[in-house]
């Protein structure tokens, strides 16, 4: 087995005295794990950081064997780890990807979207410039794994206009009138999550509440504690930034 091309570093775990097992997202082969010899060395530690874009080459004698991996840095996002909020965003986005995806299944849209989110974190002068794209990435990941939300029509009436809520049970949109007396049991649906466009802080937090609920319920069921703690740290820092 030999696979070569661009990859986004998503997770790194020390292995043995000097090596590291790296999980990276590739555009055509999905999430792949590989062993990097000397991965904990001073030379490679700055390369093997979540969010970095690398040229990766995987080699293995059989499909069942953990591949040997060599990497060459293409674009570094390591400087972002000097700032707590960008660092938290990268940790969560890459950690979620590494935790949620099965290895070897192609998700080209997720590769493009993750690279876009990381690029937005890097380029935006404030968190408000990228927080909405992070929520949309979570929504896309849910859809890619078969848990997509239906935000196009009301679950009660079938109408496609004046959609204001999301059911936490079905993941379907609910119209303003149909929500009636059940508003306290529904999520508020921010328009950008369905239609794109700009979002204020209240809308961002509404969106993250929706995606966080379904990620915890449907994707991270047996792997909640560590990865959701990273998300909680990110949300806390986003709320402080919004004050």
PDB file of C-alpha atoms in Angstrom:
ATOM      1  CA  UNK A   1       0.000   0.000   0.000  1.00  0.00           C
ATOM      2  CA  UNK A   2       1.309   3.421  -0.958  1.00  0.00           C
ATOM      3  CA  UNK A   3      -0.657   6.652  -0.632  1.00  0.00           C
ATOM      4  CA  UNK A   4       0.836  10.063  -1.270  1.00  0.00           C
ATOM      5  CA  UNK A   5      -0.601  13.576  -1.213  1.00  0.00           C
ATOM      6  CA  UNK A   6      -1.770  16.447   0.966  1.00  0.00           C
ATOM      7  CA  UNK A   7      -3.016  15.790   4.482  1.00  0.00           C
ATOM      8  CA  UNK A   8      -4.146  17.782   7.516  1.00  0.00           C
ATOM      9  CA  UNK A   9      -2.622  16.626  10.790  1.00  0.00           C
ATOM     10  CA  UNK A  10      -5.495  15.843  13.177  1.00  0.00           C
ATOM     11  CA  UNK A  11      -4.010  13.902  16.101  1.00  0.00           C
ATOM     12  CA  UNK A  12      -0.571  12.840  17.298  1.00  0.00           C
ATOM     13  CA  UNK A  13       0.215  10.220  19.950  1.00  0.00           C
ATOM     14  CA  UNK A  14       3.656   9.268  21.161  1.00  0.00           C
ATOM     15  CA  UNK A  15       4.695   5.694  20.374  1.00  0.00           C
ATOM     16  CA  UNK A  16       7.788   4.109  21.835  1.00  0.00           C
ATOM     17  CA  UNK A  17      10.753   6.231  22.834  1.00  0.00           C
ATOM     18  CA  UNK A  18      11.004   8.456  19.784  1.00  0.00           C
ATOM     19  CA  UNK A  19       8.170   7.715  17.362  1.00  0.00           C
ATOM     20  CA  UNK A  20       4.602   8.943  16.977  1.00  0.00           C
ATOM     21  CA  UNK A  21       1.357   7.617  15.561  1.00  0.00           C
ATOM     22  CA  UNK A  22      -0.220  10.343  13.487  1.00  0.00           C
ATOM     23  CA  UNK A  23      -3.806  10.502  12.223  1.00  0.00           C
ATOM     24  CA  UNK A  24      -4.277  12.848   9.299  1.00  0.00           C
ATOM     25  CA  UNK A  25      -7.164  13.691   6.992  1.00  0.00           C
ATOM     26  CA  UNK A  26      -6.522  13.228   3.281  1.00  0.00           C
ATOM     27  CA  UNK A  27      -8.820  14.402   0.468  1.00  0.00           C
ATOM     28  CA  UNK A  28      -9.137  11.079  -1.360  1.00  0.00           C
ATOM     29  CA  UNK A  29      -8.603   8.440   1.317  1.00  0.00           C
ATOM     30  CA  UNK A  30     -10.136  10.017   4.399  1.00  0.00           C
ATOM     31  CA  UNK A  31      -8.567   9.700   7.809  1.00  0.00           C
ATOM     32  CA  UNK A  32      -5.375   7.632   7.811  1.00  0.00           C
ATOM     33  CA  UNK A  33      -3.040   6.593  10.610  1.00  0.00           C
ATOM     34  CA  UNK A  34       0.697   6.173  10.178  1.00  0.00           C
ATOM     35  CA  UNK A  35       3.837   5.712  12.245  1.00  0.00           C
ATOM     36  CA  UNK A  36       6.384   8.509  11.979  1.00  0.00           C
ATOM     37  CA  UNK A  37       9.872   7.445  12.923  1.00  0.00           C
ATOM     38  CA  UNK A  38      11.441  10.143  15.070  1.00  0.00           C
ATOM     39  CA  UNK A  39       8.078  11.883  15.328  1.00  0.00           C
ATOM     40  CA  UNK A  40       8.871  13.190  18.808  1.00  0.00           C
ATOM     41  CA  UNK A  41      12.166  14.726  17.763  1.00  0.00           C
ATOM     42  CA  UNK A  42      12.885  18.431  17.943  1.00  0.00           C
ATOM     43  CA  UNK A  43      12.853  18.602  14.161  1.00  0.00           C
ATOM     44  CA  UNK A  44       9.468  16.937  13.632  1.00  0.00           C
ATOM     45  CA  UNK A  45       7.463  18.164  16.631  1.00  0.00           C
ATOM     46  CA  UNK A  46       6.701  21.547  14.990  1.00  0.00           C
ATOM     47  CA  UNK A  47       5.642  19.709  11.815  1.00  0.00           C
ATOM     48  CA  UNK A  48       3.371  17.197  13.536  1.00  0.00           C
ATOM     49  CA  UNK A  49       0.973  19.690  15.064  1.00  0.00           C
ATOM     50  CA  UNK A  50      -2.812  19.555  14.607  1.00  0.00           C
ATOM     51  CA  UNK A  51      -3.938  21.851  11.825  1.00  0.00           C
ATOM     52  CA  UNK A  52      -0.696  21.740   9.852  1.00  0.00           C
ATOM     53  CA  UNK A  53      -0.948  20.929   6.161  1.00  0.00           C
ATOM     54  CA  UNK A  54       1.683  18.419   5.059  1.00  0.00           C
ATOM     55  CA  UNK A  55       2.691  16.366   2.070  1.00  0.00           C
ATOM     56  CA  UNK A  56       2.287  12.836   3.390  1.00  0.00           C
ATOM     57  CA  UNK A  57       3.496   9.504   2.104  1.00  0.00           C
ATOM     58  CA  UNK A  58       2.079   6.307   3.607  1.00  0.00           C
ATOM     59  CA  UNK A  59       3.707   2.938   2.919  1.00  0.00           C
ATOM     60  CA  UNK A  60       2.676  -0.494   4.208  1.00  0.00           C
ATOM     61  CA  UNK A  61       3.157  -4.068   3.031  1.00  0.00           C
ATOM     62  CA  UNK A  62      -0.449  -5.003   3.756  1.00  0.00           C
ATOM     63  CA  UNK A  63      -3.688  -3.092   4.256  1.00  0.00           C
ATOM     64  CA  UNK A  64      -3.905  -4.363   7.867  1.00  0.00           C
ATOM     65  CA  UNK A  65      -0.436  -3.124   8.841  1.00  0.00           C
ATOM     66  CA  UNK A  66       0.074   0.310  10.415  1.00  0.00           C
ATOM     67  CA  UNK A  67       1.662   2.273   7.623  1.00  0.00           C
ATOM     68  CA  UNK A  68       4.986   4.004   7.891  1.00  0.00           C
ATOM     69  CA  UNK A  69       4.478   7.715   7.332  1.00  0.00           C
ATOM     70  CA  UNK A  70       6.849  10.408   6.170  1.00  0.00           C
ATOM     71  CA  UNK A  71       5.779  14.042   6.093  1.00  0.00           C
ATOM     72  CA  UNK A  72       6.993  17.283   4.625  1.00  0.00           C
ATOM     73  CA  UNK A  73       5.544  20.543   5.901  1.00  0.00           C
ATOM     74  CA  UNK A  74       3.454  22.415   3.341  1.00  0.00           C
ATOM     75  CA  UNK A  75       1.820  25.052   5.523  1.00  0.00           C
ATOM     76  CA  UNK A  76       2.312  25.588   9.268  1.00  0.00           C
ATOM     77  CA  UNK A  77      -0.384  26.812  11.609  1.00  0.00           C
ATOM     78  CA  UNK A  78       1.831  26.265  14.651  1.00  0.00           C
ATOM     79  CA  UNK A  79       2.037  30.021  15.467  1.00  0.00           C
ATOM     80  CA  UNK A  80      -1.713  29.995  16.213  1.00  0.00           C
ATOM     81  CA  UNK A  81      -1.070  27.859  19.290  1.00  0.00           C
ATOM     82  CA  UNK A  82       0.416  30.917  20.974  1.00  0.00           C
ATOM     83  CA  UNK A  83      -3.130  32.318  21.260  1.00  0.00           C
ATOM     84  CA  UNK A  84      -5.580  30.436  23.550  1.00  0.00           C
ATOM     85  CA  UNK A  85      -8.725  30.914  21.440  1.00  0.00           C
ATOM     86  CA  UNK A  86      -7.309  29.889  18.021  1.00  0.00           C
ATOM     87  CA  UNK A  87      -5.487  27.015  19.749  1.00  0.00           C
ATOM     88  CA  UNK A  88      -8.760  25.810  21.303  1.00  0.00           C
ATOM     89  CA  UNK A  89     -10.509  26.002  17.920  1.00  0.00           C
ATOM     90  CA  UNK A  90      -7.823  23.952  16.187  1.00  0.00           C
ATOM     91  CA  UNK A  91      -7.729  21.396  19.008  1.00  0.00           C
ATOM     92  CA  UNK A  92     -11.485  20.908  18.801  1.00  0.00           C
ATOM     93  CA  UNK A  93     -11.898  20.857  15.018  1.00  0.00           C
ATOM     94  CA  UNK A  94      -8.999  18.458  14.465  1.00  0.00           C
ATOM     95  CA  UNK A  95      -9.769  16.367  17.542  1.00  0.00           C
ATOM     96  CA  UNK A  96     -13.394  15.976  16.490  1.00  0.00           C
ATOM     97  CA  UNK A  97     -12.298  14.883  13.029  1.00  0.00           C
ATOM     98  CA  UNK A  98      -9.833  12.328  14.383  1.00  0.00           C
ATOM     99  CA  UNK A  99     -12.367  10.955  16.867  1.00  0.00           C
ATOM    100  CA  UNK A 100     -15.490  10.849  14.719  1.00  0.00           C
ATOM    101  CA  UNK A 101     -14.245   9.514  11.394  1.00  0.00           C
ATOM    102  CA  UNK A 102     -13.540   5.879  10.608  1.00  0.00           C
ATOM    103  CA  UNK A 103     -10.202   5.334   8.907  1.00  0.00           C
ATOM    104  CA  UNK A 104      -9.907   4.856   5.179  1.00  0.00           C
ATOM    105  CA  UNK A 105     -13.289   6.282   4.137  1.00  0.00           C
ATOM    106  CA  UNK A 106     -13.080   9.229   1.770  1.00  0.00           C
ATOM    107  CA  UNK A 107     -14.708  12.493   2.832  1.00  0.00           C
ATOM    108  CA  UNK A 108     -13.467  15.036   0.282  1.00  0.00           C
ATOM    109  CA  UNK A 109     -15.993  17.666   1.364  1.00  0.00           C
ATOM    110  CA  UNK A 110     -14.803  17.418   4.959  1.00  0.00           C
ATOM    111  CA  UNK A 111     -11.184  17.858   3.878  1.00  0.00           C
ATOM    112  CA  UNK A 112     -12.038  21.054   2.003  1.00  0.00           C
ATOM    113  CA  UNK A 113     -14.259  22.304   4.833  1.00  0.00           C
ATOM    114  CA  UNK A 114     -11.717  21.580   7.587  1.00  0.00           C
ATOM    115  CA  UNK A 115      -8.969  23.314   5.638  1.00  0.00           C
ATOM    116  CA  UNK A 116     -11.351  26.238   5.151  1.00  0.00           C
ATOM    117  CA  UNK A 117     -12.158  26.482   8.862  1.00  0.00           C
ATOM    118  CA  UNK A 118      -8.482  26.357   9.797  1.00  0.00           C
ATOM    119  CA  UNK A 119      -7.710  28.972   7.174  1.00  0.00           C
ATOM    120  CA  UNK A 120     -10.463  31.198   8.567  1.00  0.00           C
ATOM    121  CA  UNK A 121      -9.089  30.855  12.110  1.00  0.00           C
ATOM    122  CA  UNK A 122      -5.711  31.850  10.741  1.00  0.00           C
ATOM    123  CA  UNK A 123      -6.924  34.815   8.690  1.00  0.00           C
ATOM    124  CA  UNK A 124      -9.744  36.369  10.728  1.00  0.00           C
ATOM    125  CA  UNK A 125      -8.824  39.223  13.086  1.00  0.00           C
ATOM    126  CA  UNK A 126     -11.417  38.052  15.631  1.00  0.00           C
ATOM    127  CA  UNK A 127     -13.220  34.849  16.539  1.00  0.00           C
ATOM    128  CA  UNK A 128     -16.495  36.189  15.195  1.00  0.00           C
ATOM    129  CA  UNK A 129     -14.939  35.870  11.738  1.00  0.00           C
ATOM    130  CA  UNK A 130     -14.595  32.096  11.972  1.00  0.00           C
ATOM    131  CA  UNK A 131     -16.974  30.837  14.683  1.00  0.00           C
ATOM    132  CA  UNK A 132     -19.873  30.497  12.241  1.00  0.00           C
ATOM    133  CA  UNK A 133     -17.766  28.419   9.844  1.00  0.00           C
ATOM    134  CA  UNK A 134     -16.890  26.077  12.712  1.00  0.00           C
ATOM    135  CA  UNK A 135     -20.597  25.483  13.403  1.00  0.00           C
ATOM    136  CA  UNK A 136     -21.184  24.778   9.720  1.00  0.00           C
ATOM    137  CA  UNK A 137     -18.282  22.314   9.760  1.00  0.00           C
ATOM    138  CA  UNK A 138     -19.900  20.439  12.628  1.00  0.00           C
ATOM    139  CA  UNK A 139     -23.178  20.393  10.709  1.00  0.00           C
ATOM    140  CA  UNK A 140     -21.414  19.002   7.627  1.00  0.00           C
ATOM    141  CA  UNK A 141     -19.661  16.315   9.656  1.00  0.00           C
ATOM    142  CA  UNK A 142     -23.002  15.169  11.045  1.00  0.00           C
ATOM    143  CA  UNK A 143     -24.377  14.923   7.504  1.00  0.00           C
ATOM    144  CA  UNK A 144     -21.312  13.074   6.191  1.00  0.00           C
ATOM    145  CA  UNK A 145     -21.714  10.442   8.904  1.00  0.00           C
ATOM    146  CA  UNK A 146     -25.399   9.901   8.205  1.00  0.00           C
ATOM    147  CA  UNK A 147     -26.869  12.106  10.940  1.00  0.00           C
ATOM    148  CA  UNK A 148     -27.719  15.165   8.867  1.00  0.00           C
ATOM    149  CA  UNK A 149     -30.327  17.595  10.125  1.00  0.00           C
ATOM    150  CA  UNK A 150     -33.348  18.497   8.009  1.00  0.00           C
ATOM    151  CA  UNK A 151     -33.462  22.282   8.126  1.00  0.00           C
ATOM    152  CA  UNK A 152     -35.359  22.857   4.867  1.00  0.00           C
ATOM    153  CA  UNK A 153     -38.982  22.331   5.890  1.00  0.00           C
ATOM    154  CA  UNK A 154     -41.132  22.269   8.990  1.00  0.00           C
ATOM    155  CA  UNK A 155     -41.474  18.832  10.554  1.00  0.00           C
ATOM    156  CA  UNK A 156     -45.089  19.593  11.482  1.00  0.00           C
ATOM    157  CA  UNK A 157     -46.534  21.425   8.455  1.00  0.00           C
ATOM    158  CA  UNK A 158     -43.996  20.773   5.683  1.00  0.00           C
ATOM    159  CA  UNK A 159     -43.727  24.516   5.014  1.00  0.00           C
ATOM    160  CA  UNK A 160     -40.360  25.867   3.925  1.00  0.00           C
ATOM    161  CA  UNK A 161     -40.715  29.430   5.222  1.00  0.00           C
ATOM    162  CA  UNK A 162     -40.560  31.061   8.671  1.00  0.00           C
ATOM    163  CA  UNK A 163     -38.534  28.217  10.152  1.00  0.00           C
ATOM    164  CA  UNK A 164     -37.488  29.268  13.649  1.00  0.00           C
ATOM    165  CA  UNK A 165     -36.641  26.161  15.680  1.00  0.00           C
ATOM    166  CA  UNK A 166     -35.030  22.725  15.601  1.00  0.00           C
ATOM    167  CA  UNK A 167     -36.407  19.672  17.391  1.00  0.00           C
ATOM    168  CA  UNK A 168     -33.774  18.105  19.704  1.00  0.00           C
ATOM    169  CA  UNK A 169     -35.377  14.707  19.123  1.00  0.00           C
ATOM    170  CA  UNK A 170     -35.752  14.536  15.355  1.00  0.00           C
ATOM    171  CA  UNK A 171     -33.189  17.061  14.163  1.00  0.00           C
ATOM    172  CA  UNK A 172     -35.834  18.639  11.942  1.00  0.00           C
ATOM    173  CA  UNK A 173     -36.776  22.278  11.586  1.00  0.00           C
ATOM    174  CA  UNK A 174     -39.992  23.584  13.115  1.00  0.00           C
ATOM    175  CA  UNK A 175     -41.918  26.638  11.932  1.00  0.00           C
ATOM    176  CA  UNK A 176     -42.513  29.610  14.196  1.00  0.00           C
ATOM    177  CA  UNK A 177     -46.253  29.012  14.412  1.00  0.00           C
ATOM    178  CA  UNK A 178     -45.921  25.246  14.807  1.00  0.00           C
ATOM    179  CA  UNK A 179     -43.478  25.723  17.693  1.00  0.00           C
ATOM    180  CA  UNK A 180     -46.334  27.200  19.698  1.00  0.00           C
ATOM    181  CA  UNK A 181     -46.108  26.374  23.371  1.00  0.00           C
ATOM    182  CA  UNK A 182     -43.125  24.069  22.938  1.00  0.00           C
ATOM    183  CA  UNK A 183     -40.521  26.807  22.431  1.00  0.00           C
ATOM    184  CA  UNK A 184     -38.763  26.015  25.713  1.00  0.00           C
ATOM    185  CA  UNK A 185     -38.082  22.478  24.459  1.00  0.00           C
ATOM    186  CA  UNK A 186     -36.762  23.484  21.037  1.00  0.00           C
ATOM    187  CA  UNK A 187     -33.494  24.921  19.812  1.00  0.00           C
ATOM    188  CA  UNK A 188     -33.583  28.322  18.135  1.00  0.00           C
ATOM    189  CA  UNK A 189     -32.616  27.985  14.465  1.00  0.00           C
ATOM    190  CA  UNK A 190     -30.215  30.735  13.309  1.00  0.00           C
ATOM    191  CA  UNK A 191     -30.797  31.549   9.611  1.00  0.00           C
ATOM    192  CA  UNK A 192     -27.100  31.288   8.673  1.00  0.00           C
ATOM    193  CA  UNK A 193     -26.992  27.625   9.625  1.00  0.00           C
ATOM    194  CA  UNK A 194     -29.496  26.892   6.878  1.00  0.00           C
ATOM    195  CA  UNK A 195     -28.792  29.611   4.319  1.00  0.00           C
ATOM    196  CA  UNK A 196     -25.206  30.695   5.015  1.00  0.00           C
ATOM    197  CA  UNK A 197     -24.242  34.341   5.343  1.00  0.00           C
ATOM    198  CA  UNK A 198     -23.094  36.385   8.306  1.00  0.00           C
ATOM    199  CA  UNK A 199     -23.957  35.622  11.919  1.00  0.00           C
ATOM    200  CA  UNK A 200     -23.948  37.548  15.168  1.00  0.00           C
ATOM    201  CA  UNK A 201     -22.720  36.058  18.411  1.00  0.00           C
ATOM    202  CA  UNK A 202     -26.195  35.023  19.597  1.00  0.00           C
ATOM    203  CA  UNK A 203     -26.745  33.148  16.339  1.00  0.00           C
ATOM    204  CA  UNK A 204     -23.349  31.477  16.593  1.00  0.00           C
ATOM    205  CA  UNK A 205     -24.097  30.180  20.080  1.00  0.00           C
ATOM    206  CA  UNK A 206     -27.546  29.010  18.995  1.00  0.00           C
ATOM    207  CA  UNK A 207     -25.933  27.071  16.152  1.00  0.00           C
ATOM    208  CA  UNK A 208     -23.258  25.550  18.381  1.00  0.00           C
ATOM    209  CA  UNK A 209     -25.942  24.445  20.844  1.00  0.00           C
ATOM    210  CA  UNK A 210     -27.692  22.560  18.044  1.00  0.00           C
ATOM    211  CA  UNK A 211     -24.627  20.884  16.585  1.00  0.00           C
ATOM    212  CA  UNK A 212     -23.180  20.121  20.015  1.00  0.00           C
ATOM    213  CA  UNK A 213     -26.360  18.332  21.078  1.00  0.00           C
ATOM    214  CA  UNK A 214     -26.402  16.040  18.052  1.00  0.00           C
ATOM    215  CA  UNK A 215     -22.656  15.414  18.067  1.00  0.00           C
ATOM    216  CA  UNK A 216     -22.844  14.275  21.694  1.00  0.00           C
ATOM    217  CA  UNK A 217     -25.955  12.181  21.126  1.00  0.00           C
ATOM    218  CA  UNK A 218     -25.182  10.537  17.790  1.00  0.00           C
ATOM    219  CA  UNK A 219     -21.427  10.645  17.106  1.00  0.00           C
ATOM    220  CA  UNK A 220     -19.470  10.848  20.346  1.00  0.00           C
ATOM    221  CA  UNK A 221     -21.613   8.467  22.367  1.00  0.00           C
ATOM    222  CA  UNK A 222     -18.811   6.299  23.764  1.00  0.00           C
ATOM    223  CA  UNK A 223     -16.048   8.899  23.459  1.00  0.00           C
ATOM    224  CA  UNK A 224     -17.572  11.916  25.129  1.00  0.00           C
ATOM    225  CA  UNK A 225     -15.415  12.931  28.048  1.00  0.00           C
ATOM    226  CA  UNK A 226     -12.081  14.049  26.618  1.00  0.00           C
ATOM    227  CA  UNK A 227     -13.200  15.391  23.259  1.00  0.00           C
ATOM    228  CA  UNK A 228     -16.265  17.211  24.590  1.00  0.00           C
ATOM    229  CA  UNK A 229     -14.107  18.786  27.299  1.00  0.00           C
ATOM    230  CA  UNK A 230     -12.105  20.365  24.485  1.00  0.00           C
ATOM    231  CA  UNK A 231     -15.325  21.711  22.999  1.00  0.00           C
ATOM    232  CA  UNK A 232     -16.433  23.076  26.367  1.00  0.00           C
ATOM    233  CA  UNK A 233     -13.145  24.965  26.706  1.00  0.00           C
ATOM    234  CA  UNK A 234     -13.637  26.431  23.248  1.00  0.00           C
ATOM    235  CA  UNK A 235     -17.225  27.547  23.954  1.00  0.00           C
ATOM    236  CA  UNK A 236     -16.095  29.142  27.225  1.00  0.00           C
ATOM    237  CA  UNK A 237     -13.408  31.130  25.435  1.00  0.00           C
ATOM    238  CA  UNK A 238     -15.795  32.135  22.666  1.00  0.00           C
ATOM    239  CA  UNK A 239     -18.249  33.476  25.230  1.00  0.00           C
ATOM    240  CA  UNK A 240     -15.498  35.520  26.832  1.00  0.00           C
ATOM    241  CA  UNK A 241     -14.545  36.894  23.413  1.00  0.00           C
ATOM    242  CA  UNK A 242     -18.167  37.862  22.814  1.00  0.00           C
ATOM    243  CA  UNK A 243     -18.461  39.886  26.023  1.00  0.00           C
TER     244      UNK A 243
END
